[in-house]
């Protein structure tokens, strides 16, 4: 049985005051004892958020991280710096990073490996655009994105990692993949992984992201290969995020 995983990606939103209010409204997430819950604040707020949730079971992830160790990379933040702050890991390859900041599969694989080598959690995001789905390329695209890491670093690199399927057309648009559409892709991703290592494929948590909210979470979590959610917009609303956690807890 895979332990459900729910994370709130705040994207470029928040302020000291708004973050404190949100965290205080979320309260003690350890009441959700059968799931893992994470928040993903902007890097500049990591330290304060980590201090605020220090006594709770909530983990704190960065939205991205540099693939480089240190040096002349103005504006970047290294894995060692995240570790120094006490962050638990980072997202890699979010579609906004791929599309708006031109991150490549190779770069994403390097970021993934850097996190893994430091013992931090990597959350690899994959997903197709609307044009790719309409062209029937969904599985080719998400498999390529997964294989970019799997081929380079092997299945053992995914121990403690999470794979997030986030169809780009469903992110922030209010359009959600139906539970059946998402399940089909999750099952295919698991099959791609199983060709390398079946036992690890069965352990791997594959979570869905793209307009998840309180009202559609349970239907998604009912699916056999959907092990949680990476939540954007709804994670900024405590009631919505808690409703999603509750649905995940129920599915555990
Ligand atoms: P959304 O974002 O829930 O606002 O669609 C999900 C994500 O980008 O992780």
PDB file of C-alpha atoms and ligand atoms in Angstrom:
ATOM      1  CA  UNK A   1       0.000   0.000   0.000  1.00  0.00           C
ATOM      2  CA  UNK A   2       1.413   3.381  -0.985  1.00  0.00           C
ATOM      3  CA  UNK A   3       1.069   6.178   1.551  1.00  0.00           C
ATOM      4  CA  UNK A   4      -0.863   9.082   0.002  1.00  0.00           C
ATOM      5  CA  UNK A   5       1.063  12.312  -0.535  1.00  0.00           C
ATOM      6  CA  UNK A   6      -0.430  15.801  -0.840  1.00  0.00           C
ATOM      7  CA  UNK A   7       1.540  18.978  -1.447  1.00  0.00           C
ATOM      8  CA  UNK A   8       0.536  22.605  -1.869  1.00  0.00           C
ATOM      9  CA  UNK A   9       2.581  24.470  -4.477  1.00  0.00           C
ATOM     10  CA  UNK A  10       2.103  28.131  -3.617  1.00  0.00           C
ATOM     11  CA  UNK A  11       3.903  29.226  -6.809  1.00  0.00           C
ATOM     12  CA  UNK A  12       4.832  32.950  -6.784  1.00  0.00           C
ATOM     13  CA  UNK A  13       2.208  33.887  -4.208  1.00  0.00           C
ATOM     14  CA  UNK A  14       2.296  34.898  -0.573  1.00  0.00           C
ATOM     15  CA  UNK A  15       3.842  37.313   1.879  1.00  0.00           C
ATOM     16  CA  UNK A  16       5.074  36.937   5.447  1.00  0.00           C
ATOM     17  CA  UNK A  17       1.635  37.818   6.694  1.00  0.00           C
ATOM     18  CA  UNK A  18      -0.376  35.706   4.217  1.00  0.00           C
ATOM     19  CA  UNK A  19       1.881  32.676   4.776  1.00  0.00           C
ATOM     20  CA  UNK A  20       1.538  32.927   8.553  1.00  0.00           C
ATOM     21  CA  UNK A  21      -2.249  33.159   8.229  1.00  0.00           C
ATOM     22  CA  UNK A  22      -2.420  30.210   5.863  1.00  0.00           C
ATOM     23  CA  UNK A  23      -0.210  28.011   8.046  1.00  0.00           C
ATOM     24  CA  UNK A  24      -2.164  28.929  11.135  1.00  0.00           C
ATOM     25  CA  UNK A  25      -5.464  28.095   9.377  1.00  0.00           C
ATOM     26  CA  UNK A  26      -4.027  24.758   8.249  1.00  0.00           C
ATOM     27  CA  UNK A  27      -3.320  23.977  11.898  1.00  0.00           C
ATOM     28  CA  UNK A  28      -1.870  20.678  12.879  1.00  0.00           C
ATOM     29  CA  UNK A  29      -1.832  18.448   9.820  1.00  0.00           C
ATOM     30  CA  UNK A  30      -0.616  15.502  11.911  1.00  0.00           C
ATOM     31  CA  UNK A  31      -4.314  14.711  12.416  1.00  0.00           C
ATOM     32  CA  UNK A  32      -3.952  13.261   8.911  1.00  0.00           C
ATOM     33  CA  UNK A  33      -1.858  10.458  10.291  1.00  0.00           C
ATOM     34  CA  UNK A  34      -1.928   8.159   7.252  1.00  0.00           C
ATOM     35  CA  UNK A  35      -0.695  10.610   4.626  1.00  0.00           C
ATOM     36  CA  UNK A  36       2.341  12.821   3.985  1.00  0.00           C
ATOM     37  CA  UNK A  37       1.623  16.534   3.595  1.00  0.00           C
ATOM     38  CA  UNK A  38       3.998  19.173   2.240  1.00  0.00           C
ATOM     39  CA  UNK A  39       3.932  22.871   1.436  1.00  0.00           C
ATOM     40  CA  UNK A  40       6.003  24.379  -1.360  1.00  0.00           C
ATOM     41  CA  UNK A  41       6.511  28.105  -0.706  1.00  0.00           C
ATOM     42  CA  UNK A  42       8.607  30.539  -2.734  1.00  0.00           C
ATOM     43  CA  UNK A  43      12.296  30.075  -1.897  1.00  0.00           C
ATOM     44  CA  UNK A  44      12.588  33.417  -0.150  1.00  0.00           C
ATOM     45  CA  UNK A  45      10.035  32.299   2.473  1.00  0.00           C
ATOM     46  CA  UNK A  46      11.446  28.806   3.056  1.00  0.00           C
ATOM     47  CA  UNK A  47      13.316  29.675   6.221  1.00  0.00           C
ATOM     48  CA  UNK A  48      10.346  31.314   7.945  1.00  0.00           C
ATOM     49  CA  UNK A  49       7.943  28.571   6.878  1.00  0.00           C
ATOM     50  CA  UNK A  50      10.348  25.869   8.069  1.00  0.00           C
ATOM     51  CA  UNK A  51      10.640  27.596  11.456  1.00  0.00           C
ATOM     52  CA  UNK A  52       6.856  27.998  11.701  1.00  0.00           C
ATOM     53  CA  UNK A  53       6.089  24.321  11.027  1.00  0.00           C
ATOM     54  CA  UNK A  54       9.107  22.912  12.899  1.00  0.00           C
ATOM     55  CA  UNK A  55       6.991  21.125  15.510  1.00  0.00           C
ATOM     56  CA  UNK A  56       4.559  19.631  12.981  1.00  0.00           C
ATOM     57  CA  UNK A  57       4.678  16.731  10.557  1.00  0.00           C
ATOM     58  CA  UNK A  58       4.378  19.078   7.566  1.00  0.00           C
ATOM     59  CA  UNK A  59       7.341  18.922   5.239  1.00  0.00           C
ATOM     60  CA  UNK A  60       8.610  21.910   3.282  1.00  0.00           C
ATOM     61  CA  UNK A  61       9.850  21.751  -0.299  1.00  0.00           C
ATOM     62  CA  UNK A  62      11.313  24.302  -2.694  1.00  0.00           C
ATOM     63  CA  UNK A  63       9.699  24.955  -6.083  1.00  0.00           C
ATOM     64  CA  UNK A  64      12.956  24.425  -7.948  1.00  0.00           C
ATOM     65  CA  UNK A  65      16.675  24.149  -7.251  1.00  0.00           C
ATOM     66  CA  UNK A  66      19.906  24.619  -9.152  1.00  0.00           C
ATOM     67  CA  UNK A  67      21.565  21.626 -10.784  1.00  0.00           C
ATOM     68  CA  UNK A  68      24.956  23.186  -9.931  1.00  0.00           C
ATOM     69  CA  UNK A  69      26.798  22.767  -6.647  1.00  0.00           C
ATOM     70  CA  UNK A  70      28.056  26.313  -6.108  1.00  0.00           C
ATOM     71  CA  UNK A  71      29.747  29.183  -7.885  1.00  0.00           C
ATOM     72  CA  UNK A  72      28.980  31.812 -10.483  1.00  0.00           C
ATOM     73  CA  UNK A  73      25.271  31.157 -11.055  1.00  0.00           C
ATOM     74  CA  UNK A  74      23.669  34.479 -10.163  1.00  0.00           C
ATOM     75  CA  UNK A  75      20.182  34.130  -8.774  1.00  0.00           C
ATOM     76  CA  UNK A  76      20.329  30.369  -8.257  1.00  0.00           C
ATOM     77  CA  UNK A  77      19.918  28.388  -5.029  1.00  0.00           C
ATOM     78  CA  UNK A  78      21.789  25.130  -4.502  1.00  0.00           C
ATOM     79  CA  UNK A  79      20.702  21.833  -2.987  1.00  0.00           C
ATOM     80  CA  UNK A  80      23.230  22.381  -0.172  1.00  0.00           C
ATOM     81  CA  UNK A  81      21.560  25.713   0.628  1.00  0.00           C
ATOM     82  CA  UNK A  82      18.140  24.067   0.796  1.00  0.00           C
ATOM     83  CA  UNK A  83      19.615  21.461   3.078  1.00  0.00           C
ATOM     84  CA  UNK A  84      21.234  24.160   5.212  1.00  0.00           C
ATOM     85  CA  UNK A  85      17.804  25.762   5.705  1.00  0.00           C
ATOM     86  CA  UNK A  86      16.252  22.436   6.656  1.00  0.00           C
ATOM     87  CA  UNK A  87      14.079  22.051   3.548  1.00  0.00           C
ATOM     88  CA  UNK A  88      13.012  18.491   2.801  1.00  0.00           C
ATOM     89  CA  UNK A  89      13.428  18.607  -0.967  1.00  0.00           C
ATOM     90  CA  UNK A  90      12.211  20.319  -4.120  1.00  0.00           C
ATOM     91  CA  UNK A  91       9.993  20.049  -7.160  1.00  0.00           C
ATOM     92  CA  UNK A  92      11.855  19.505 -10.402  1.00  0.00           C
ATOM     93  CA  UNK A  93      10.561  19.970 -13.917  1.00  0.00           C
ATOM     94  CA  UNK A  94       7.312  21.734 -13.089  1.00  0.00           C
ATOM     95  CA  UNK A  95       5.699  22.602 -16.424  1.00  0.00           C
ATOM     96  CA  UNK A  96       6.038  26.313 -15.674  1.00  0.00           C
ATOM     97  CA  UNK A  97       9.803  25.804 -15.290  1.00  0.00           C
ATOM     98  CA  UNK A  98       9.915  23.775 -18.505  1.00  0.00           C
ATOM     99  CA  UNK A  99       7.795  26.208 -20.514  1.00  0.00           C
ATOM    100  CA  UNK A 100       8.559  29.663 -19.105  1.00  0.00           C
ATOM    101  CA  UNK A 101      12.191  29.093 -18.121  1.00  0.00           C
ATOM    102  CA  UNK A 102      13.149  26.639 -20.863  1.00  0.00           C
ATOM    103  CA  UNK A 103      14.381  23.924 -18.510  1.00  0.00           C
ATOM    104  CA  UNK A 104      15.514  20.873 -20.447  1.00  0.00           C
ATOM    105  CA  UNK A 105      15.091  17.172 -19.665  1.00  0.00           C
ATOM    106  CA  UNK A 106      18.847  16.914 -19.035  1.00  0.00           C
ATOM    107  CA  UNK A 107      18.850  19.859 -16.626  1.00  0.00           C
ATOM    108  CA  UNK A 108      15.855  18.413 -14.796  1.00  0.00           C
ATOM    109  CA  UNK A 109      17.598  15.040 -14.513  1.00  0.00           C
ATOM    110  CA  UNK A 110      20.672  16.802 -13.068  1.00  0.00           C
ATOM    111  CA  UNK A 111      18.527  18.640 -10.507  1.00  0.00           C
ATOM    112  CA  UNK A 112      16.835  15.364  -9.589  1.00  0.00           C
ATOM    113  CA  UNK A 113      20.194  13.652  -9.085  1.00  0.00           C
ATOM    114  CA  UNK A 114      21.594  16.551  -7.054  1.00  0.00           C
ATOM    115  CA  UNK A 115      18.655  16.296  -4.638  1.00  0.00           C
ATOM    116  CA  UNK A 116      18.892  12.535  -4.468  1.00  0.00           C
ATOM    117  CA  UNK A 117      22.639  12.619  -3.778  1.00  0.00           C
ATOM    118  CA  UNK A 118      22.036  14.984  -0.869  1.00  0.00           C
ATOM    119  CA  UNK A 119      19.343  12.719   0.557  1.00  0.00           C
ATOM    120  CA  UNK A 120      16.553  15.213  -0.164  1.00  0.00           C
ATOM    121  CA  UNK A 121      13.196  14.416  -1.730  1.00  0.00           C
ATOM    122  CA  UNK A 122      12.769  15.101  -5.433  1.00  0.00           C
ATOM    123  CA  UNK A 123       9.309  15.537  -6.915  1.00  0.00           C
ATOM    124  CA  UNK A 124       9.562  15.017 -10.660  1.00  0.00           C
ATOM    125  CA  UNK A 125       6.746  16.687 -12.602  1.00  0.00           C
ATOM    126  CA  UNK A 126       5.741  15.462 -16.045  1.00  0.00           C
ATOM    127  CA  UNK A 127       2.831  16.390 -18.298  1.00  0.00           C
ATOM    128  CA  UNK A 128       1.687  17.069 -21.825  1.00  0.00           C
ATOM    129  CA  UNK A 129       0.365  20.276 -23.359  1.00  0.00           C
ATOM    130  CA  UNK A 130      -3.088  20.480 -24.927  1.00  0.00           C
ATOM    131  CA  UNK A 131      -1.572  20.361 -28.432  1.00  0.00           C
ATOM    132  CA  UNK A 132       0.386  17.233 -27.517  1.00  0.00           C
ATOM    133  CA  UNK A 133      -2.732  15.549 -26.084  1.00  0.00           C
ATOM    134  CA  UNK A 134      -4.742  16.427 -29.177  1.00  0.00           C
ATOM    135  CA  UNK A 135      -1.989  15.022 -31.369  1.00  0.00           C
ATOM    136  CA  UNK A 136      -2.189  11.735 -29.425  1.00  0.00           C
ATOM    137  CA  UNK A 137       1.290  12.244 -27.995  1.00  0.00           C
ATOM    138  CA  UNK A 138       0.462  12.202 -24.278  1.00  0.00           C
ATOM    139  CA  UNK A 139       2.153   8.909 -23.458  1.00  0.00           C
ATOM    140  CA  UNK A 140       5.159   9.611 -25.652  1.00  0.00           C
ATOM    141  CA  UNK A 141       5.727  12.955 -23.939  1.00  0.00           C
ATOM    142  CA  UNK A 142       5.312  11.849 -20.321  1.00  0.00           C
ATOM    143  CA  UNK A 143       7.359   8.679 -20.935  1.00  0.00           C
ATOM    144  CA  UNK A 144      10.170  10.758 -22.451  1.00  0.00           C
ATOM    145  CA  UNK A 145      10.127  13.079 -19.437  1.00  0.00           C
ATOM    146  CA  UNK A 146      10.243  10.141 -17.009  1.00  0.00           C
ATOM    147  CA  UNK A 147      12.882   8.251 -18.993  1.00  0.00           C
ATOM    148  CA  UNK A 148      15.091  11.343 -19.059  1.00  0.00           C
ATOM    149  CA  UNK A 149      15.653  10.692 -15.342  1.00  0.00           C
ATOM    150  CA  UNK A 150      15.183   6.914 -15.231  1.00  0.00           C
ATOM    151  CA  UNK A 151      17.664   6.183 -18.024  1.00  0.00           C
ATOM    152  CA  UNK A 152      20.322   8.424 -16.507  1.00  0.00           C
ATOM    153  CA  UNK A 153      19.970   7.645 -12.822  1.00  0.00           C
ATOM    154  CA  UNK A 154      18.153   4.319 -12.604  1.00  0.00           C
ATOM    155  CA  UNK A 155      15.086   3.228 -10.632  1.00  0.00           C
ATOM    156  CA  UNK A 156      16.900   3.315  -7.279  1.00  0.00           C
ATOM    157  CA  UNK A 157      17.170   7.112  -7.632  1.00  0.00           C
ATOM    158  CA  UNK A 158      13.379   7.197  -7.143  1.00  0.00           C
ATOM    159  CA  UNK A 159      13.421   5.738  -3.618  1.00  0.00           C
ATOM    160  CA  UNK A 160      11.599   8.434  -1.523  1.00  0.00           C
ATOM    161  CA  UNK A 161      10.963  10.485  -4.677  1.00  0.00           C
ATOM    162  CA  UNK A 162       7.492  11.313  -5.955  1.00  0.00           C
ATOM    163  CA  UNK A 163       6.348  11.431  -9.575  1.00  0.00           C
ATOM    164  CA  UNK A 164       3.688  14.052 -10.343  1.00  0.00           C
ATOM    165  CA  UNK A 165       1.572  13.834 -13.480  1.00  0.00           C
ATOM    166  CA  UNK A 166       0.375  17.334 -14.293  1.00  0.00           C
ATOM    167  CA  UNK A 167      -1.272  17.794 -17.679  1.00  0.00           C
ATOM    168  CA  UNK A 168      -0.334  21.345 -18.665  1.00  0.00           C
ATOM    169  CA  UNK A 169      -3.837  22.027 -20.019  1.00  0.00           C
ATOM    170  CA  UNK A 170      -5.299  21.325 -16.572  1.00  0.00           C
ATOM    171  CA  UNK A 171      -2.977  23.569 -14.564  1.00  0.00           C
ATOM    172  CA  UNK A 172      -4.662  26.697 -13.271  1.00  0.00           C
ATOM    173  CA  UNK A 173      -7.336  26.438 -15.953  1.00  0.00           C
ATOM    174  CA  UNK A 174     -10.134  24.907 -13.919  1.00  0.00           C
ATOM    175  CA  UNK A 175     -10.042  21.956 -16.340  1.00  0.00           C
ATOM    176  CA  UNK A 176      -9.232  18.742 -14.503  1.00  0.00           C
ATOM    177  CA  UNK A 177      -8.324  15.503 -16.174  1.00  0.00           C
ATOM    178  CA  UNK A 178     -11.148  13.098 -15.377  1.00  0.00           C
ATOM    179  CA  UNK A 179     -10.195  10.415 -12.863  1.00  0.00           C
ATOM    180  CA  UNK A 180     -10.192   7.914 -15.755  1.00  0.00           C
ATOM    181  CA  UNK A 181      -7.984  10.095 -17.978  1.00  0.00           C
ATOM    182  CA  UNK A 182      -5.508  10.615 -15.149  1.00  0.00           C
ATOM    183  CA  UNK A 183      -5.589   6.946 -14.113  1.00  0.00           C
ATOM    184  CA  UNK A 184      -4.755   5.861 -17.685  1.00  0.00           C
ATOM    185  CA  UNK A 185      -1.624   8.033 -17.718  1.00  0.00           C
ATOM    186  CA  UNK A 186      -0.601   7.044 -14.172  1.00  0.00           C
ATOM    187  CA  UNK A 187      -0.914   3.347 -15.062  1.00  0.00           C
ATOM    188  CA  UNK A 188       1.203   3.892 -18.189  1.00  0.00           C
ATOM    189  CA  UNK A 189       3.875   5.735 -16.224  1.00  0.00           C
ATOM    190  CA  UNK A 190       3.958   2.913 -13.698  1.00  0.00           C
ATOM    191  CA  UNK A 191       4.313   0.416 -16.542  1.00  0.00           C
ATOM    192  CA  UNK A 192       7.243   2.369 -18.013  1.00  0.00           C
ATOM    193  CA  UNK A 193       8.896   2.284 -14.588  1.00  0.00           C
ATOM    194  CA  UNK A 194       8.073  -1.411 -14.090  1.00  0.00           C
ATOM    195  CA  UNK A 195      10.086  -2.293 -17.182  1.00  0.00           C
ATOM    196  CA  UNK A 196      13.125  -1.184 -15.127  1.00  0.00           C
ATOM    197  CA  UNK A 197      12.103  -2.419 -11.690  1.00  0.00           C
ATOM    198  CA  UNK A 198       8.692  -3.861 -10.939  1.00  0.00           C
ATOM    199  CA  UNK A 199       8.986  -3.812  -7.144  1.00  0.00           C
ATOM    200  CA  UNK A 200      10.012  -0.165  -7.106  1.00  0.00           C
ATOM    201  CA  UNK A 201       7.288   0.669  -9.638  1.00  0.00           C
ATOM    202  CA  UNK A 202       4.728  -0.711  -7.197  1.00  0.00           C
ATOM    203  CA  UNK A 203       6.178   1.425  -4.399  1.00  0.00           C
ATOM    204  CA  UNK A 204       6.452   4.637  -6.429  1.00  0.00           C
ATOM    205  CA  UNK A 205       3.955   7.335  -5.498  1.00  0.00           C
ATOM    206  CA  UNK A 206       2.453   8.891  -8.604  1.00  0.00           C
ATOM    207  CA  UNK A 207       0.364  11.937  -7.747  1.00  0.00           C
ATOM    208  CA  UNK A 208      -1.905  14.034  -9.947  1.00  0.00           C
ATOM    209  CA  UNK A 209      -1.823  17.813 -10.352  1.00  0.00           C
ATOM    210  CA  UNK A 210      -4.020  20.191 -12.337  1.00  0.00           C
ATOM    211  CA  UNK A 211      -6.979  22.068 -10.797  1.00  0.00           C
ATOM    212  CA  UNK A 212      -7.346  19.639  -7.891  1.00  0.00           C
ATOM    213  CA  UNK A 213      -9.805  20.949  -5.301  1.00  0.00           C
ATOM    214  CA  UNK A 214     -11.865  19.692  -2.409  1.00  0.00           C
ATOM    215  CA  UNK A 215     -14.752  18.719  -4.658  1.00  0.00           C
ATOM    216  CA  UNK A 216     -12.821  16.577  -7.168  1.00  0.00           C
ATOM    217  CA  UNK A 217     -10.074  15.094  -4.980  1.00  0.00           C
ATOM    218  CA  UNK A 218     -11.924  12.006  -3.736  1.00  0.00           C
ATOM    219  CA  UNK A 219     -12.796  10.863  -7.272  1.00  0.00           C
ATOM    220  CA  UNK A 220      -9.146  11.109  -8.287  1.00  0.00           C
ATOM    221  CA  UNK A 221      -7.872   9.342  -5.144  1.00  0.00           C
ATOM    222  CA  UNK A 222     -10.312   6.459  -5.734  1.00  0.00           C
ATOM    223  CA  UNK A 223      -8.253   5.473  -8.764  1.00  0.00           C
ATOM    224  CA  UNK A 224      -5.796   2.636  -8.118  1.00  0.00           C
ATOM    225  CA  UNK A 225      -2.700   4.430  -9.470  1.00  0.00           C
ATOM    226  CA  UNK A 226      -3.379   7.947  -8.147  1.00  0.00           C
ATOM    227  CA  UNK A 227      -1.507   8.277  -4.872  1.00  0.00           C
ATOM    228  CA  UNK A 228      -2.149  11.889  -3.970  1.00  0.00           C
ATOM    229  CA  UNK A 229      -2.036  15.382  -5.405  1.00  0.00           C
ATOM    230  CA  UNK A 230       0.197  18.313  -6.183  1.00  0.00           C
ATOM    231  CA  UNK A 231      -2.145  21.238  -5.614  1.00  0.00           C
ATOM    232  CA  UNK A 232      -1.637  24.781  -6.914  1.00  0.00           C
ATOM    233  CA  UNK A 233      -4.418  27.367  -6.614  1.00  0.00           C
ATOM    234  CA  UNK A 234      -6.481  25.433  -4.066  1.00  0.00           C
ATOM    235  CA  UNK A 235      -3.482  25.142  -1.736  1.00  0.00           C
ATOM    236  CA  UNK A 236      -3.707  28.876  -1.026  1.00  0.00           C
ATOM    237  CA  UNK A 237      -7.138  28.344   0.533  1.00  0.00           C
ATOM    238  CA  UNK A 238      -6.847  26.520   3.848  1.00  0.00           C
ATOM    239  CA  UNK A 239     -10.343  25.008   3.693  1.00  0.00           C
ATOM    240  CA  UNK A 240      -9.793  23.638   0.186  1.00  0.00           C
ATOM    241  CA  UNK A 241      -6.370  22.246   0.993  1.00  0.00           C
ATOM    242  CA  UNK A 242      -7.666  20.620   4.182  1.00  0.00           C
ATOM    243  CA  UNK A 243     -10.569  19.084   2.239  1.00  0.00           C
ATOM    244  CA  UNK A 244      -8.058  17.567  -0.187  1.00  0.00           C
ATOM    245  CA  UNK A 245      -5.974  16.200   2.717  1.00  0.00           C
ATOM    246  CA  UNK A 246      -9.129  14.742   4.237  1.00  0.00           C
ATOM    247  CA  UNK A 247      -9.986  12.983   0.973  1.00  0.00           C
ATOM    248  CA  UNK A 248      -6.440  11.591   0.796  1.00  0.00           C
ATOM    249  CA  UNK A 249      -6.629  10.410   4.390  1.00  0.00           C
ATOM    250  CA  UNK A 250      -9.904   8.634   3.569  1.00  0.00           C
ATOM    251  CA  UNK A 251      -8.306   6.909   0.585  1.00  0.00           C
ATOM    252  CA  UNK A 252      -5.380   5.639   2.696  1.00  0.00           C
TER     253      UNK A 252
HETATM  254  P1  LIG B   1      -3.332  24.129 -10.090  1.00  0.00           P
HETATM  255  O1  LIG B   1      -1.740  23.948 -10.194  1.00  0.00           O
HETATM  256  O2  LIG B   1      -3.802  23.219  -8.963  1.00  0.00           O
HETATM  257  O3  LIG B   1      -3.535  25.568  -9.782  1.00  0.00           O
HETATM  258  O4  LIG B   1      -3.911  23.726 -11.400  1.00  0.00           O
HETATM  259  C1  LIG B   1      -1.138  22.701 -10.026  1.00  0.00           C
HETATM  260  C2  LIG B   1       0.361  22.829 -10.177  1.00  0.00           C
HETATM  261  O5  LIG B   1       0.828  23.566 -11.059  1.00  0.00           O
HETATM  262  O6  LIG B   1       1.128  22.180  -9.439  1.00  0.00           O
END
